[in-house]
mmCIF file of C-alpha atoms in Angstrom:
data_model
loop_
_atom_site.group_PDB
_atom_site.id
_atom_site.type_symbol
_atom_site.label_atom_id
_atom_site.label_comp_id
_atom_site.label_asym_id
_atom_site.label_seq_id
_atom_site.Cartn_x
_atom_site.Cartn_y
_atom_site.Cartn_z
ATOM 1 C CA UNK A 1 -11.947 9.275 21.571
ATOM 2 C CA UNK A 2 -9.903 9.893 18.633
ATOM 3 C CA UNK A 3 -9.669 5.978 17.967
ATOM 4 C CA UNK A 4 -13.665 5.812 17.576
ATOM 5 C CA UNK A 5 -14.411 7.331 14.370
ATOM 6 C CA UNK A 6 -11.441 5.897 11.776
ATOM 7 C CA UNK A 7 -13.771 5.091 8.982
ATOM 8 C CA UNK A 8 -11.197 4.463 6.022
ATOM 9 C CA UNK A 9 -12.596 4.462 2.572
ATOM 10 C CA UNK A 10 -9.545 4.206 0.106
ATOM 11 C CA UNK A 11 -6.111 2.360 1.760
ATOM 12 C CA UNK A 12 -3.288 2.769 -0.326
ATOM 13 C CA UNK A 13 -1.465 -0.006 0.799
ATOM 14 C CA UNK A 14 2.153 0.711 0.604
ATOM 15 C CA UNK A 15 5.800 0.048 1.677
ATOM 16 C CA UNK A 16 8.194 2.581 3.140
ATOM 17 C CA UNK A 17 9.852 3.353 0.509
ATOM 18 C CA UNK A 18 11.555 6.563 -1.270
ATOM 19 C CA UNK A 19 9.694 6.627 -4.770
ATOM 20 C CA UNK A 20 6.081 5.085 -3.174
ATOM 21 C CA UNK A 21 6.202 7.736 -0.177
ATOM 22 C CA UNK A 22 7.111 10.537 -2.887
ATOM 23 C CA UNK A 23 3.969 9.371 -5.168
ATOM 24 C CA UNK A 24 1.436 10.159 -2.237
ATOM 25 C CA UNK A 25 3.469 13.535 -1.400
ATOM 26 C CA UNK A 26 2.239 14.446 -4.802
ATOM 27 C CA UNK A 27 -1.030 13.321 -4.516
ATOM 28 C CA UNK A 28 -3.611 16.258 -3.860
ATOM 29 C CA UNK A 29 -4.747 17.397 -1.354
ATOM 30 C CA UNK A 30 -8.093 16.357 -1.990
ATOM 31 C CA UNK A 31 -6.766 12.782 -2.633
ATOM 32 C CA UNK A 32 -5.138 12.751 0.397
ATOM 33 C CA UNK A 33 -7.730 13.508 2.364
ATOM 34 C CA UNK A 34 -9.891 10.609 1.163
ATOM 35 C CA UNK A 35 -6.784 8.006 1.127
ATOM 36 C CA UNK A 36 -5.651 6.396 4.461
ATOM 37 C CA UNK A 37 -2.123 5.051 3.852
ATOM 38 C CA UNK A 38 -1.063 1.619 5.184
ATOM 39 C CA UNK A 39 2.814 1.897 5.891
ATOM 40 C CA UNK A 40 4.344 -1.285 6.076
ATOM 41 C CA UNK A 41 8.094 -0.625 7.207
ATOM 42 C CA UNK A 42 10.128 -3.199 5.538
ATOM 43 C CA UNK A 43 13.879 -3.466 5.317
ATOM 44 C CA UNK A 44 15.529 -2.216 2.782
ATOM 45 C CA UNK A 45 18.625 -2.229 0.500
ATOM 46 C CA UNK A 46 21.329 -0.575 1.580
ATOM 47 C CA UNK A 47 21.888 3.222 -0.007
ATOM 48 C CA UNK A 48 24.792 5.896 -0.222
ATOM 49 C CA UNK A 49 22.646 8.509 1.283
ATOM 50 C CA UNK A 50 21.744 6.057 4.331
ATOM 51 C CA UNK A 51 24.525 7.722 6.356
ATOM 52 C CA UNK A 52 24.536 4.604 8.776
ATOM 53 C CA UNK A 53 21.198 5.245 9.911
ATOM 54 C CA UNK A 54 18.852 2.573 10.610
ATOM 55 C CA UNK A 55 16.341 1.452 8.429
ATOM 56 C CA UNK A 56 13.842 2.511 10.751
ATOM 57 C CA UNK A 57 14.518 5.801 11.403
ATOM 58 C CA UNK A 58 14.736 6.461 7.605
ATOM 59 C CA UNK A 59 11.059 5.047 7.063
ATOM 60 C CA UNK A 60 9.995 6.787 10.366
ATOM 61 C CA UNK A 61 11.205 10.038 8.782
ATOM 62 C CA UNK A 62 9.947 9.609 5.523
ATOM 63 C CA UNK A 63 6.511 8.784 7.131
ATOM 64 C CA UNK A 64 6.339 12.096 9.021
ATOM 65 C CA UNK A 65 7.548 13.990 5.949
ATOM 66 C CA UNK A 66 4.491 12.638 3.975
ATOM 67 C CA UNK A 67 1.606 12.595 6.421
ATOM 68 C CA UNK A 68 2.533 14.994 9.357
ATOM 69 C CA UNK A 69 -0.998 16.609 10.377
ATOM 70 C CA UNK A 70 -2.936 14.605 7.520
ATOM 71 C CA UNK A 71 -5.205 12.070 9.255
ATOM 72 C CA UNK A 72 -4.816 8.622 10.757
ATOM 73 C CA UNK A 73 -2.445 6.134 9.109
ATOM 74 C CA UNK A 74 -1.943 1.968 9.878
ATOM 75 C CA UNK A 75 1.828 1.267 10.533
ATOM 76 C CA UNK A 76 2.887 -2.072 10.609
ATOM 77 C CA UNK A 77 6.617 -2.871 11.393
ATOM 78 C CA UNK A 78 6.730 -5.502 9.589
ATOM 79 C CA UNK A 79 11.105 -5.956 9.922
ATOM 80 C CA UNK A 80 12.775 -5.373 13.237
ATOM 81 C CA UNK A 81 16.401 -3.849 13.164
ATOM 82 C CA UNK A 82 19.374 -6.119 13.907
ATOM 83 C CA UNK A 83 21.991 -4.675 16.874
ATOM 84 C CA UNK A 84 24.015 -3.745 14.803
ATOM 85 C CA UNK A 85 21.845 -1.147 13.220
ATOM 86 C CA UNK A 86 21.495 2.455 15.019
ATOM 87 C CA UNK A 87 18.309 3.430 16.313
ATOM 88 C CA UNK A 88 17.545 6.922 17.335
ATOM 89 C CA UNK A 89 19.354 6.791 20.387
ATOM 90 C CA UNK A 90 20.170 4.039 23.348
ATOM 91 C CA UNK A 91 17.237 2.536 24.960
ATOM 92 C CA UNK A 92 16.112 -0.837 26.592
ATOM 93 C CA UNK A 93 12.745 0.055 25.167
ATOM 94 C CA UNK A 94 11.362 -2.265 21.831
ATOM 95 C CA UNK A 95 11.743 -0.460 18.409
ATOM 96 C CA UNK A 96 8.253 -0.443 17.848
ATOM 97 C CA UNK A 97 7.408 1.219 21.473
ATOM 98 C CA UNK A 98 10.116 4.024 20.300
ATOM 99 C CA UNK A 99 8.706 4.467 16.979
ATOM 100 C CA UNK A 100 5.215 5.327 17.871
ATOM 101 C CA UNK A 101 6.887 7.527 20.646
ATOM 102 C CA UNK A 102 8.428 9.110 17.550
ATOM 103 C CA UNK A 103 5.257 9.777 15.908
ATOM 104 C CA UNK A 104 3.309 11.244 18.514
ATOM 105 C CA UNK A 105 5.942 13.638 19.150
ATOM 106 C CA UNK A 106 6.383 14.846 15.286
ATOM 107 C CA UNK A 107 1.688 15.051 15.022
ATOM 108 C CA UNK A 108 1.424 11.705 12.765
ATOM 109 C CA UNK A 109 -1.325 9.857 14.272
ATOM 110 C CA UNK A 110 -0.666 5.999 13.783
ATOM 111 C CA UNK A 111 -2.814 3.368 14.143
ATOM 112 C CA UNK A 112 -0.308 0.450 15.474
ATOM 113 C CA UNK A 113 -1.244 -2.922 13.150
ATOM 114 C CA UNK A 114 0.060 -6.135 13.672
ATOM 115 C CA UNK A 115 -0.805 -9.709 12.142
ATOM 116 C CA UNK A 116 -1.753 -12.206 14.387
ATOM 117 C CA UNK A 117 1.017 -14.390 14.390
ATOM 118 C CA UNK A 118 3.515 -12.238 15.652
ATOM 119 C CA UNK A 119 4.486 -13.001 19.204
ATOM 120 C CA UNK A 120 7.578 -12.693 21.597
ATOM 121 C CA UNK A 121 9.120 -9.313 22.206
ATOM 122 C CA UNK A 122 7.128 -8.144 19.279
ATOM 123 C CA UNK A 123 3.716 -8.755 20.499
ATOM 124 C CA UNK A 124 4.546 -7.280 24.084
ATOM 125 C CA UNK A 125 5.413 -4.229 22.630
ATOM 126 C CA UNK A 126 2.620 -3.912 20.416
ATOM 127 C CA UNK A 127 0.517 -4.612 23.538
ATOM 128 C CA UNK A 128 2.082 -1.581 25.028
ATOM 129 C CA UNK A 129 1.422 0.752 22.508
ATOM 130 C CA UNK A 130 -1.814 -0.234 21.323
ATOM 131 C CA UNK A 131 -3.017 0.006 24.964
ATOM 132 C CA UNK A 132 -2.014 3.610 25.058
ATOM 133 C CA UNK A 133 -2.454 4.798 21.621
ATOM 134 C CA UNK A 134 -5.715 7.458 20.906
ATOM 135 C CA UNK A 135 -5.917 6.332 17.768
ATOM 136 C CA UNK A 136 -6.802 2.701 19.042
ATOM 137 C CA UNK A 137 -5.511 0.020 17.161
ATOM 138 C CA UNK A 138 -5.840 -2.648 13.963
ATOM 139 C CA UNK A 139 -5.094 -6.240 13.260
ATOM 140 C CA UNK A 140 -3.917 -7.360 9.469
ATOM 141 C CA UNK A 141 -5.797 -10.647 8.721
ATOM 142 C CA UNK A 142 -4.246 -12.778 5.380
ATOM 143 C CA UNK A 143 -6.456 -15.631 3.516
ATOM 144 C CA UNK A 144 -4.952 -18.199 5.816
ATOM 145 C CA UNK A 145 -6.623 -16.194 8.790
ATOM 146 C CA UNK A 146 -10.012 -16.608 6.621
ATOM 147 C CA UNK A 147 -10.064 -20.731 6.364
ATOM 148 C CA UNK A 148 -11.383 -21.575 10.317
ATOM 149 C CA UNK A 149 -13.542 -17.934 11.371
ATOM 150 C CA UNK A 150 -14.158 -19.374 14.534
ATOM 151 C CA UNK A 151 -10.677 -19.217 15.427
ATOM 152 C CA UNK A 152 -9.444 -16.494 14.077
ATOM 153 C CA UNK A 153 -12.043 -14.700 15.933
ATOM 154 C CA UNK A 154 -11.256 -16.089 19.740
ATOM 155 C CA UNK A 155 -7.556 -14.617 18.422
ATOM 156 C CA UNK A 156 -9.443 -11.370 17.631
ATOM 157 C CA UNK A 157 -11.125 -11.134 21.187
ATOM 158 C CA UNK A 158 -8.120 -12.413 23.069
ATOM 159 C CA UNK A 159 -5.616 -9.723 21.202
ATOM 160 C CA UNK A 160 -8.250 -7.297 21.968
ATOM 161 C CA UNK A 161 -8.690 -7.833 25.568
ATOM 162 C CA UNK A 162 -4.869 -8.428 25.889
ATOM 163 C CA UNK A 163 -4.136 -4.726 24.668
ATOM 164 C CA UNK A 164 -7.542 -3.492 26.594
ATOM 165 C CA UNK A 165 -9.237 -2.380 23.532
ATOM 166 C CA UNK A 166 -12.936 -2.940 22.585
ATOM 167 C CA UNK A 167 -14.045 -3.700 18.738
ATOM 168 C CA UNK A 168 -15.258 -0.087 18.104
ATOM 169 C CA UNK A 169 -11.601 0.946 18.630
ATOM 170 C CA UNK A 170 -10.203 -1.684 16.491
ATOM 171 C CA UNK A 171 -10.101 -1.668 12.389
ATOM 172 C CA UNK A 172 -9.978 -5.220 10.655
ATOM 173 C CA UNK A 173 -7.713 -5.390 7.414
ATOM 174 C CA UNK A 174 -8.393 -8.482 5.040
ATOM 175 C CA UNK A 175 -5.252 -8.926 3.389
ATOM 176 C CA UNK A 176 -5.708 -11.169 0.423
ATOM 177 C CA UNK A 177 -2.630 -9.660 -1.350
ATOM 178 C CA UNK A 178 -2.622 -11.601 -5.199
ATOM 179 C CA UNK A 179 -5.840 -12.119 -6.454
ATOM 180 C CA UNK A 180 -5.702 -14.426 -9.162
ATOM 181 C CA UNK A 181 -9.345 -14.886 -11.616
ATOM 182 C CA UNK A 182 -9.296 -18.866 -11.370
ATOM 183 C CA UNK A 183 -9.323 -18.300 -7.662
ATOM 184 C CA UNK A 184 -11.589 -15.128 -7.102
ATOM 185 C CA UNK A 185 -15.219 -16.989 -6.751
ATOM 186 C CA UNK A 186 -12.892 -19.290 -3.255
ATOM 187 C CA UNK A 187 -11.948 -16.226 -1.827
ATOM 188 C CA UNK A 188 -15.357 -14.202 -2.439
ATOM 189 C CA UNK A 189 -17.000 -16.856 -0.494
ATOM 190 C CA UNK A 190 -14.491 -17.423 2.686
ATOM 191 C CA UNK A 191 -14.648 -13.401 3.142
ATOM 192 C CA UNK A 192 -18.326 -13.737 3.461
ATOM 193 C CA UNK A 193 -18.369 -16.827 5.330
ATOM 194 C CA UNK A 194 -15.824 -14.593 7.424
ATOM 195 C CA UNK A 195 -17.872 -11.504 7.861
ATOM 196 C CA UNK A 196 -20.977 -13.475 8.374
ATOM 197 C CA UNK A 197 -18.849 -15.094 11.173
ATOM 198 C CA UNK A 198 -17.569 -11.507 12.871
ATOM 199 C CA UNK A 199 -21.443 -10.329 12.674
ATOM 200 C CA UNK A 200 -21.918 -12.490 15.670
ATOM 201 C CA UNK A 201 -18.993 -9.779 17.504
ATOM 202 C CA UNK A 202 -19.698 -6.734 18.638
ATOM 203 C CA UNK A 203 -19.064 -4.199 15.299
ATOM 204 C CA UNK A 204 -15.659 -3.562 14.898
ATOM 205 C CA UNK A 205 -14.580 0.031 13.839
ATOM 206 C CA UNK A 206 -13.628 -0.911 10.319
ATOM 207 C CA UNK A 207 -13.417 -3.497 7.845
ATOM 208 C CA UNK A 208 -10.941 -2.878 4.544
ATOM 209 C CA UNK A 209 -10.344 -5.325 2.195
ATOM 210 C CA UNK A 210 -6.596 -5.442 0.354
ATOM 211 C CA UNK A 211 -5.346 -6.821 -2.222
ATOM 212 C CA UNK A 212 -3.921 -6.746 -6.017
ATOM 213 C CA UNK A 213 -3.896 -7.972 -9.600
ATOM 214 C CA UNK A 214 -1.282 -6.042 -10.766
ATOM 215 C CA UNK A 215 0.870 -8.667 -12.704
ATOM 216 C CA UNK A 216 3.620 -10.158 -10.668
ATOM 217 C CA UNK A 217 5.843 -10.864 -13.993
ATOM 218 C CA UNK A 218 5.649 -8.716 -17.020
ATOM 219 C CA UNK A 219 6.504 -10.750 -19.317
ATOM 220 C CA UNK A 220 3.575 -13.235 -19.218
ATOM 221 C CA UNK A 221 1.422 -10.736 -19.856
ATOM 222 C CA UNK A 222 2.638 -7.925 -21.790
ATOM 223 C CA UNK A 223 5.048 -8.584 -25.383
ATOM 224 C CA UNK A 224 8.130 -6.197 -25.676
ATOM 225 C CA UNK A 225 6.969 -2.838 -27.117
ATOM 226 C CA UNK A 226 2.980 -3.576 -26.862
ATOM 227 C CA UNK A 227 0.386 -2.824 -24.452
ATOM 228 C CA UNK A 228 -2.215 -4.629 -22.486
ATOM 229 C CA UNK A 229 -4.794 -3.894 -20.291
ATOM 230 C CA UNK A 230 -4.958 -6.308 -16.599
ATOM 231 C CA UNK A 231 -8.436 -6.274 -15.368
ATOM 232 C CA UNK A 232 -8.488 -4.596 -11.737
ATOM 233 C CA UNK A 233 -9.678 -8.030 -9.772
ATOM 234 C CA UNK A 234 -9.392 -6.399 -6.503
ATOM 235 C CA UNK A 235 -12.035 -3.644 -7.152
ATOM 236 C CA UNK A 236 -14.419 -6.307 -8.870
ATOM 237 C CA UNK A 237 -13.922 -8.512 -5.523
ATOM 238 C CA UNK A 238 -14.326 -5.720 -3.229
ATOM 239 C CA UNK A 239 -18.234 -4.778 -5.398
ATOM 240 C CA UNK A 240 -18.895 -8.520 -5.242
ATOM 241 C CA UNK A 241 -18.444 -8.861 -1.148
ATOM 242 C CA UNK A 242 -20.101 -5.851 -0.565
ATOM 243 C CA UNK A 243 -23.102 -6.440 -2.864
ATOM 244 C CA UNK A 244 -23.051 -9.674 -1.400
ATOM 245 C CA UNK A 245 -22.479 -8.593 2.398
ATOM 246 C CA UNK A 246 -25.125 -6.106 2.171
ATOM 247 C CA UNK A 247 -23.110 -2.904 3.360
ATOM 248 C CA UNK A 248 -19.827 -1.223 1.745
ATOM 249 C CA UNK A 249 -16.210 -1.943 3.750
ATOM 250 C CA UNK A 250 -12.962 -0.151 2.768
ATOM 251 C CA UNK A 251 -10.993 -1.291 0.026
ATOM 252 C CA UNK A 252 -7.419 -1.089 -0.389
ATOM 253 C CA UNK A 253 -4.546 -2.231 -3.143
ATOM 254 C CA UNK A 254 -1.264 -1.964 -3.371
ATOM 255 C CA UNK A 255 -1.106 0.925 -5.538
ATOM 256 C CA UNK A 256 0.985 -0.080 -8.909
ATOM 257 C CA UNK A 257 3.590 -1.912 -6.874
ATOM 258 C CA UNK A 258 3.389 -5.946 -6.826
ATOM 259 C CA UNK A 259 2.816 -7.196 -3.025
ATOM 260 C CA UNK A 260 5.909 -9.476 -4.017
ATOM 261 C CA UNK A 261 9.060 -6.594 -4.776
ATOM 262 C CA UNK A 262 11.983 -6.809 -2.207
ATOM 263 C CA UNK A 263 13.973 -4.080 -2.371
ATOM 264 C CA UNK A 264 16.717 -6.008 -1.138
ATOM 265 C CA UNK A 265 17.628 -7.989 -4.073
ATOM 266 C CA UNK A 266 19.194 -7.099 -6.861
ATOM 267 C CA UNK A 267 19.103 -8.154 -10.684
ATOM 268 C CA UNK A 268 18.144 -4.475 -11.958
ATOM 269 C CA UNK A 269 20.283 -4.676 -14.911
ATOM 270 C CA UNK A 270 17.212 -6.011 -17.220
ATOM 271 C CA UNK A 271 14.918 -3.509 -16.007
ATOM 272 C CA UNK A 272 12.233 -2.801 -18.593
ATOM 273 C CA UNK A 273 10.832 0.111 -19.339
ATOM 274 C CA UNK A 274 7.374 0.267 -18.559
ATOM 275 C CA UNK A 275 4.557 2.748 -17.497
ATOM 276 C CA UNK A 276 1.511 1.278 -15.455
ATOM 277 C CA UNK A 277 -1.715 3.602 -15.761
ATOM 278 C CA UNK A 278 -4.626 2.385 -13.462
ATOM 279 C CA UNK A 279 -8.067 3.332 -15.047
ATOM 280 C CA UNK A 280 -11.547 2.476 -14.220
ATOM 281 C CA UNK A 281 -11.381 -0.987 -14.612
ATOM 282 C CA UNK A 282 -7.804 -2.049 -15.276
ATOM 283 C CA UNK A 283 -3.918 -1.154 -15.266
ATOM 284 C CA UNK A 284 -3.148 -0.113 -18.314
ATOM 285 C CA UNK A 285 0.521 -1.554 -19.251
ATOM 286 C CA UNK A 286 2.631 0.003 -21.828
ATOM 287 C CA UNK A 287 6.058 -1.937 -22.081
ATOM 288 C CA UNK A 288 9.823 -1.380 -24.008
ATOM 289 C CA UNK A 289 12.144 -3.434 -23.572
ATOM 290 C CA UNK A 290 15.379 -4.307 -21.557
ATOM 291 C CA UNK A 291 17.857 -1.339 -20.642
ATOM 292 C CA UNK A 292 20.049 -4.287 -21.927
ATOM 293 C CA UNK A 293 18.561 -3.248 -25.479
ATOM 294 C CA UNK A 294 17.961 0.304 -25.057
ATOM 295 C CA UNK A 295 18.802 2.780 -22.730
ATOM 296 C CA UNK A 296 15.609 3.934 -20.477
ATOM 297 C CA UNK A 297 15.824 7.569 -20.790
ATOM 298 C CA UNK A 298 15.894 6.721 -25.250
ATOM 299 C CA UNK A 299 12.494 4.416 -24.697
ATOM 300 C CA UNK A 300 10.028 6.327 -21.741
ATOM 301 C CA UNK A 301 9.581 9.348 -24.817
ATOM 302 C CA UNK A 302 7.720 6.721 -26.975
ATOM 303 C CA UNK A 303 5.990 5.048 -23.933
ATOM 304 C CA UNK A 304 4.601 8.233 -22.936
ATOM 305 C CA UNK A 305 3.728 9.275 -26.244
ATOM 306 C CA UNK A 306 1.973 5.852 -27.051
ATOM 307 C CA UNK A 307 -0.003 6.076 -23.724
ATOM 308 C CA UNK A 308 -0.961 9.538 -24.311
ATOM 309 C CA UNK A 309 -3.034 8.232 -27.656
ATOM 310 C CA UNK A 310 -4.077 5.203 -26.200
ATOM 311 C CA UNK A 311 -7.956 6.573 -25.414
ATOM 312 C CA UNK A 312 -7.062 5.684 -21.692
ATOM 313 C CA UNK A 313 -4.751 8.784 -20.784
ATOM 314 C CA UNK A 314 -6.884 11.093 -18.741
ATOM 315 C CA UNK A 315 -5.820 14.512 -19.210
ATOM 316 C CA UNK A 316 -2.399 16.654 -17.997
ATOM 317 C CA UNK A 317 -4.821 18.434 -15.500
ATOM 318 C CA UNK A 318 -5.603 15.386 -13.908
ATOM 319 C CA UNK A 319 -2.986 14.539 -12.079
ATOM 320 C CA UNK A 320 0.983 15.783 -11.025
ATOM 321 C CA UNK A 321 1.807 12.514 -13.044
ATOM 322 C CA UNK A 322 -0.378 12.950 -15.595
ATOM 323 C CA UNK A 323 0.697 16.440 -15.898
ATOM 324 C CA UNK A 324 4.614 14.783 -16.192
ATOM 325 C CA UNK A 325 3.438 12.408 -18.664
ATOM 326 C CA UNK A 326 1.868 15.032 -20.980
ATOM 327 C CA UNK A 327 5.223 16.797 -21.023
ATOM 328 C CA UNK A 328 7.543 13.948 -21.429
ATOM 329 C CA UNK A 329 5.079 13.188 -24.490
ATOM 330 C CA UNK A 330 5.255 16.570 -26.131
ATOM 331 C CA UNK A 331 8.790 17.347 -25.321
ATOM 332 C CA UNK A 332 10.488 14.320 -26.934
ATOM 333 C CA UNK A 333 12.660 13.724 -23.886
ATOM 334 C CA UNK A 334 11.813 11.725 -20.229
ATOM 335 C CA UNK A 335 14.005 10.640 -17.184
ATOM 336 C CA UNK A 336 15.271 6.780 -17.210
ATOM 337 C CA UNK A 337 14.904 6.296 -13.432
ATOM 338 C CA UNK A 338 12.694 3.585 -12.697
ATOM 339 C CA UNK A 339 11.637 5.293 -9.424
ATOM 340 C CA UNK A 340 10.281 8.695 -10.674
ATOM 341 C CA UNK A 341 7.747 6.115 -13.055
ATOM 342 C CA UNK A 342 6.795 5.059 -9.538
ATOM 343 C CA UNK A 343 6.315 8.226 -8.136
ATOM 344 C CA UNK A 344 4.492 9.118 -11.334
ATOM 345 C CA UNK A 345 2.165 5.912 -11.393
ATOM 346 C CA UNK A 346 1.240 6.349 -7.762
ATOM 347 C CA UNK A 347 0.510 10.000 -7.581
ATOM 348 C CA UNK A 348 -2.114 8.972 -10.703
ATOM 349 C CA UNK A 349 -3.271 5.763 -8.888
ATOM 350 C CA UNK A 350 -4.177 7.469 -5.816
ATOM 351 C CA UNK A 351 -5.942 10.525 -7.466
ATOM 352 C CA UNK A 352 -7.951 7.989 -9.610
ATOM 353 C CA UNK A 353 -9.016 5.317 -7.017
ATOM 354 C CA UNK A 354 -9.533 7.764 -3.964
ATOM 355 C CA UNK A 355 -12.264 9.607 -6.447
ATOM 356 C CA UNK A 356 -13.785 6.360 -7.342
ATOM 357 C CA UNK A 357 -14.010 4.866 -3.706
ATOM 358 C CA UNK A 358 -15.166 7.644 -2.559
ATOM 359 C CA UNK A 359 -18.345 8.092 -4.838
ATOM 360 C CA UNK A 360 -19.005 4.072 -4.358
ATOM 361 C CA UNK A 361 -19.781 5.673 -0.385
ATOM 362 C CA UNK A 362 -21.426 8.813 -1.298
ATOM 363 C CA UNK A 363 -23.454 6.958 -3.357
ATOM 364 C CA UNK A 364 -24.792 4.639 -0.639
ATOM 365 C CA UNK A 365 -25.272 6.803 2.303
#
């Protein structure tokens, strides 16, 4: 069965969104093939060239536009569409019964994920597609879920007997979202007080750990017009628990995007300019200032330029980003746009971290 050999590696954790979707279209091949996205379909801000359709159906299109044909994804629906929204057509069935109907017919093969708190409609549906699906199934765990193992794991069994699946069809995903350093030695130990919990269970397909230190506000961290570099807490975890655990599990982030941006509010008129650059160990920040003070497009020349002679800048080969990054740096001029330094960002993020997860398992098989 399709379901019994997901064995993720990398999980770019990411929402459905244009610029984040349009960074992993740009990864490489290569990259691609050792990433396993995460799409978390949120709702999102209103746009000209939303043509009334719903939410939904926009990420559901974007999805099979990026990763038609290209391996196993989670997708979590994580927003449900009001009545008022169109769907793809009239239907008594549950958006999230249509939407993997959607993706089976277009060759994406979705892993249905759901937290275990959801219930209601919701959880029926799930129930109904996760029961069916050939690419079994997955359950999103947060820190909360980590505090009483016992009974997060009689939800485990009773979600897994509920949709008729058995552990080696389902993948675990430890969502710890913001890892903070004061905080890091806590949650080290409840993940392994966790997993040595779940050893008791019969194995489940995959373990994945998620989560992120990319700074939640710039401006405690980085002065106008410097740079800084913000120690990558989620990879060092991720060693720790598996050095500690005894065996590697997946490890995921959330790419260069903070677990905490809505893209339904507002307040974009003090933007800063900014370029984040993961590396080995860290994300590299280099900052500007307001558009309030100076227009975007006049300050991402200079960023690029100082990032290109930082000693961190990998090379214009590396990457489609870094390739961008080299030209906006020798040419003088750069788009403004705060999404194409998303799409730039990402497409470097996933080329680096794929590579480096990806030798962590070669190295221990």
């Amino acid at each position: 069965m399709e379901g019994s050999v997901n064995q993720p590696g990398y999980v770019a954790f990411m929402r459905v969104l244009e610029g984040d979707m349009e960074g992993l279209r740009h990864a490489s091949r290569t990259a691609q093939g050792r990433t396993q996205p995460y799409f978390e379909i949120v709702k999102t801000r209103p746009r000209k060239s939303d043509r009334g359709a719903s939410f939904v159906v926009r990420a559901a299109d974007w999805i099979v536009d990026t990763w038609r044909l290209k391996g196993p994804a989670f997708v979590e629906l994580v927003d449900e569409p009001g009545p008022e929204e169109n769907n793809w057509f009239p239907s008594q069935d549950h958006t999230l019964v249509l939407l993997h109907r959607y993706f089976r017919q277009k060759n994406v093969t979705a892993i249905p994920t759901i937290p275990l708190d959801r219930t209601g409609p919701y959880r029926e549906a799930f129930l109904k597609v996760a029961s069916v699906a050939s690419s079994g199934m997955a359950v999103r765990l947060y820190a909360d879920d980590l505090e009483l193992p016992s009974e997060t794991i009689a939800k485990l069994r009773k979600l897994g007997l509920e949709a008729r699946r058995a552990n080696s069809e389902i993948d675990l995903i430890i969502n710890v979202q913001r890892i903070k350093l004061d905080q890091l030695n806590l949650l080290r130990s409840k993940i392994l007080d966790f997993l040595a919990a779940l050893a008791a269970e019969a194995p489940y397909r995959s373990i994945t750990l998620v989560g992120t230190s990319v700074p939640e506000s710039l401006s405690e961290v980085v002065p106008e017009n410097e740079e800084r570099e913000v120690p990558r807490l989620e990879l060092r975890l991720w060693r720790e628990v598996c050095a500690a655990y005894g065996r590697l599990i997946g490890l995921g982030d959330y790419l260069i995007v903070r677990p905490e941006y809505d893209d339904r509010k507002g307040g974009f008129d003090n933007i800063n300019a900014k370029i984040f650059y993961t590396t080995d160990k860290s994300t590299y920040i280099v900052r500007g200032k307001s558009r309030k003070k100076e227009k975007l497009e006049d300050q991402y020349p200079n960023l690029t330029q100082r990032l290109t002679r930082s000693g961190v800048f990998q090379d214009a080969e590396f990457s489609w980003g870094d390739a961008r990054i080299a030209e906006y740096a020798q040419r003088g001029q750069a788009p403004g746009s705060p999404k194409i330094w998303i799409v730039i960002g990402i497409s470097h993020h996933i080329e680096l971290v794929s590579a480096q997860v990806a030798v962590e398992f070669a190295r221990a098989e």
